[in-house]
mmCIF file of C-alpha atoms in Angstrom:
data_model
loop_
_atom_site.group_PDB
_atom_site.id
_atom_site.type_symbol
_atom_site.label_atom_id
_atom_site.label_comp_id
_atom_site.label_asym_id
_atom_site.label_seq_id
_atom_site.Cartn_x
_atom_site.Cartn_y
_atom_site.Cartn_z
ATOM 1 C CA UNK A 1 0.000 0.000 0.000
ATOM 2 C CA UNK A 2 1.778 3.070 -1.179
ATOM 3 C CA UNK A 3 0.948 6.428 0.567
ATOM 4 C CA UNK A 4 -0.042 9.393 -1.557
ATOM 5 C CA UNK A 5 -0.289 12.675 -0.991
ATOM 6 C CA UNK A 6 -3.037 14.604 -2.247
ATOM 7 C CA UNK A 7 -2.933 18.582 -2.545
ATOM 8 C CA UNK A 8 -6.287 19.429 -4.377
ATOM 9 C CA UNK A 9 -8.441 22.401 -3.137
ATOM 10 C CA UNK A 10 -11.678 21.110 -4.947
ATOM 11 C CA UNK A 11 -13.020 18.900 -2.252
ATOM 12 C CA UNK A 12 -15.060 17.299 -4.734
ATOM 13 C CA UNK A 13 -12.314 16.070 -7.195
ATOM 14 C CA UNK A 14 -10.298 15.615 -3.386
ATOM 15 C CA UNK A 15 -12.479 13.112 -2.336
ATOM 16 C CA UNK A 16 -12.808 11.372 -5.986
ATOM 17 C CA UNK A 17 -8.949 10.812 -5.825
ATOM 18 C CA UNK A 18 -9.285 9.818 -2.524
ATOM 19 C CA UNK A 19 -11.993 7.202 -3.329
ATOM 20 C CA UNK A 20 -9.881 6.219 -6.890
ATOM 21 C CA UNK A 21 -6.819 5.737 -5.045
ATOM 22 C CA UNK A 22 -8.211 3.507 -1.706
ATOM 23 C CA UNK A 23 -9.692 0.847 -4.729
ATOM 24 C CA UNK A 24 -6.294 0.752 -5.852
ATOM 25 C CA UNK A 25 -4.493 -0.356 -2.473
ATOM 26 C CA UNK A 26 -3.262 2.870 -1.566
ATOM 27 C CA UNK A 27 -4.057 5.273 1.586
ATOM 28 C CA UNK A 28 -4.624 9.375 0.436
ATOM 29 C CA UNK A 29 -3.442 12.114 2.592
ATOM 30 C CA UNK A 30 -5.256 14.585 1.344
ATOM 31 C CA UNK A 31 -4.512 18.593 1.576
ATOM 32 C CA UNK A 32 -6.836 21.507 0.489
ATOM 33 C CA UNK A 33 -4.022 23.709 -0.378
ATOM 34 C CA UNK A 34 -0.284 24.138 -0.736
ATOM 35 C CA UNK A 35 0.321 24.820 2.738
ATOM 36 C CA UNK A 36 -1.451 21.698 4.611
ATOM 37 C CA UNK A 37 0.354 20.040 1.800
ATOM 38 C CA UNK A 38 3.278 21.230 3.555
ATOM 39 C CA UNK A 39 2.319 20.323 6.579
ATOM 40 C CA UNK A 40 2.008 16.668 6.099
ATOM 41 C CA UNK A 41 4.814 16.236 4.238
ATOM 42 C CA UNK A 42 7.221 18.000 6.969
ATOM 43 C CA UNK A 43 5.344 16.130 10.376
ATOM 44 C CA UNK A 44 7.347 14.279 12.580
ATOM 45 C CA UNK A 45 7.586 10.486 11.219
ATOM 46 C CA UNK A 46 5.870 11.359 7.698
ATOM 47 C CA UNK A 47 6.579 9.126 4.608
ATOM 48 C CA UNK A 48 4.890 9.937 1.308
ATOM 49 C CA UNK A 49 5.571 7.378 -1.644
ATOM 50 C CA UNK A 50 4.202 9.419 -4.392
ATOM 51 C CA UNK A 51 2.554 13.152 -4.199
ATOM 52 C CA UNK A 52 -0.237 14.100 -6.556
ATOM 53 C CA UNK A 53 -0.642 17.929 -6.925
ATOM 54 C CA UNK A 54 -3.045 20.738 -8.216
ATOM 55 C CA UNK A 55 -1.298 23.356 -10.092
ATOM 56 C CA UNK A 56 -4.262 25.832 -9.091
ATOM 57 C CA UNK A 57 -4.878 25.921 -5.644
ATOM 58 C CA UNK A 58 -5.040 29.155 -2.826
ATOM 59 C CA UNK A 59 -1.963 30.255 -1.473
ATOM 60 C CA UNK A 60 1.172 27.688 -1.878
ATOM 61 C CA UNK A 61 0.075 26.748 -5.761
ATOM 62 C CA UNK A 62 1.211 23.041 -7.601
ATOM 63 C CA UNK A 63 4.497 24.826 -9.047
ATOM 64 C CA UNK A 64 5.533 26.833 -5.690
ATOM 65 C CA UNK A 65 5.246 23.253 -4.221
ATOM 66 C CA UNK A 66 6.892 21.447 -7.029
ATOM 67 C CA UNK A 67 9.975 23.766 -6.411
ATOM 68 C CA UNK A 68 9.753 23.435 -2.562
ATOM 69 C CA UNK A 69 9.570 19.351 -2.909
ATOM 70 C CA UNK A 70 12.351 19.208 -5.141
ATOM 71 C CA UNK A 71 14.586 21.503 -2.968
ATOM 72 C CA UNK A 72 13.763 19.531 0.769
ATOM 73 C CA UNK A 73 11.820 16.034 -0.489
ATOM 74 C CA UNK A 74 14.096 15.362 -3.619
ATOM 75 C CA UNK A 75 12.957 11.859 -4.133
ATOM 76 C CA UNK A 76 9.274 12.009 -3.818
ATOM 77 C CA UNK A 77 7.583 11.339 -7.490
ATOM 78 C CA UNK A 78 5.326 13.940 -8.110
ATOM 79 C CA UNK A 79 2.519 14.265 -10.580
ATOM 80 C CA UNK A 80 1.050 17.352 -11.749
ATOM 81 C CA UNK A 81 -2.618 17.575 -12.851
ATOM 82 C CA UNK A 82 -4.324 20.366 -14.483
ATOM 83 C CA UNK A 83 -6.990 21.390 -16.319
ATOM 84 C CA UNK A 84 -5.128 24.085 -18.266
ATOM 85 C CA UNK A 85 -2.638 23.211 -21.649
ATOM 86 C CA UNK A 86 0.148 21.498 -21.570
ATOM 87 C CA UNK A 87 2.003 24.327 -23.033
ATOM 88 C CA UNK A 88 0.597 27.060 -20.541
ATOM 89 C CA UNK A 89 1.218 24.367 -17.469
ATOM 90 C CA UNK A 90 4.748 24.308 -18.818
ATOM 91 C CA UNK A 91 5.459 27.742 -19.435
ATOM 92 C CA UNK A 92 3.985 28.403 -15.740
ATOM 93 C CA UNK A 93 6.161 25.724 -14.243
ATOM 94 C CA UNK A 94 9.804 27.292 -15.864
ATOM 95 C CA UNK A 95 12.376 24.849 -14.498
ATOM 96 C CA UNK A 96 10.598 23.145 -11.785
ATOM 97 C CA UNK A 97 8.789 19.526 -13.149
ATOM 98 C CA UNK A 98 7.264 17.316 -11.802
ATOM 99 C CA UNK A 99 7.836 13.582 -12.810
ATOM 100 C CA UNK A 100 4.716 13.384 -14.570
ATOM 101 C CA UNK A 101 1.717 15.436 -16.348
ATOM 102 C CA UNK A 102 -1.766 14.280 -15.912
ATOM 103 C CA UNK A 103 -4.303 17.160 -18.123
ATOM 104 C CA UNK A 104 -7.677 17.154 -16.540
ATOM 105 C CA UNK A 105 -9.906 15.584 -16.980
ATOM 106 C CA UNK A 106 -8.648 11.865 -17.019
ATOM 107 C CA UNK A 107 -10.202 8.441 -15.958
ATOM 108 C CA UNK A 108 -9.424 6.546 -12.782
ATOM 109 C CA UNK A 109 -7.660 4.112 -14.823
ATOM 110 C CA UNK A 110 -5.167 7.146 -16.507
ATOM 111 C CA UNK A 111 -4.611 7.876 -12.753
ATOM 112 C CA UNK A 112 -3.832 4.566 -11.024
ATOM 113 C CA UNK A 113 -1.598 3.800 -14.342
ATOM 114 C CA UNK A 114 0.244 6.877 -13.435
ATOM 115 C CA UNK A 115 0.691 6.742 -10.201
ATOM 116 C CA UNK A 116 1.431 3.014 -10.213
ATOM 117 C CA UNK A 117 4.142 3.676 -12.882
ATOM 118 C CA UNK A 118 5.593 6.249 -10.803
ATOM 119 C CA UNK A 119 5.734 3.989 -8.116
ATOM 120 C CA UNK A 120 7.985 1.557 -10.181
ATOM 121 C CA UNK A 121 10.152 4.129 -11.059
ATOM 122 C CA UNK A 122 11.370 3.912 -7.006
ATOM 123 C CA UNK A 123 12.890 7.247 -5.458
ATOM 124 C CA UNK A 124 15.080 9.123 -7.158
ATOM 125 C CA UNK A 125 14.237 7.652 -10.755
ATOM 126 C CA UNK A 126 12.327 10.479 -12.844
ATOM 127 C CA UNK A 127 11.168 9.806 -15.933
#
């Protein structure tokens, strides 16, 4: 059972993933924003095998985090979804990337093929 973090501010689409991700095996942390995000991944004992982040979201937004994961939890895989192009979602991001892009919207199977591949990939192995 892998443990995912979740940072999605539509609680809607947070619980979906949530849902999509507990049928697969796995347990969802889930975060409303950039900053709870944050906060689970820095607590005291906390192990996250795979994060899957909003680029939209209040406050600490998906490529603020991107760059703050990369700089103090270097080998967590990280997947990006957005509803916006993958051109603007790239010019947005400049040099921070995650692992993986996931447009909105996509299928539960899209997502547990993602995240499962990610998972494969082990620490430190980006594709």
């Amino acid at each position: 059972m892998a443990q995912v973090l979740v940072a999605e501010d539509d609680r809607l689409l947070s619980m979906l993933l949530s849902e999509i991700l507990r049928r697969a095996g796995h347990q969802a942390h889930c975060a409303a924003d950039g900053e709870q995000a944050l906060a689970l991944l820095r607590a005291p004992g906390a192990h996250f095998d795979v994060a899957v982040l909003d680029l939209v979201m209040p406050g600490i937004d998906g490529a603020q985090l991107i760059g703050i994961c990369r700089d103090e939890f270097a080998h967590l895989p990280l997947l990006l979804t957005s509803g916006y192009s993958r051109g603007f979602v790239f010019e947005r991001l400049g040099d921070r990337r995650p692992d993986r892009f996931l447009p909105k919207p996509w299928d539960a199977d899209q997502l547990i093929e993602v995240i499962n591949s990610l998972l494969a990939q082990g620490p430190g192995n980006r594709a």
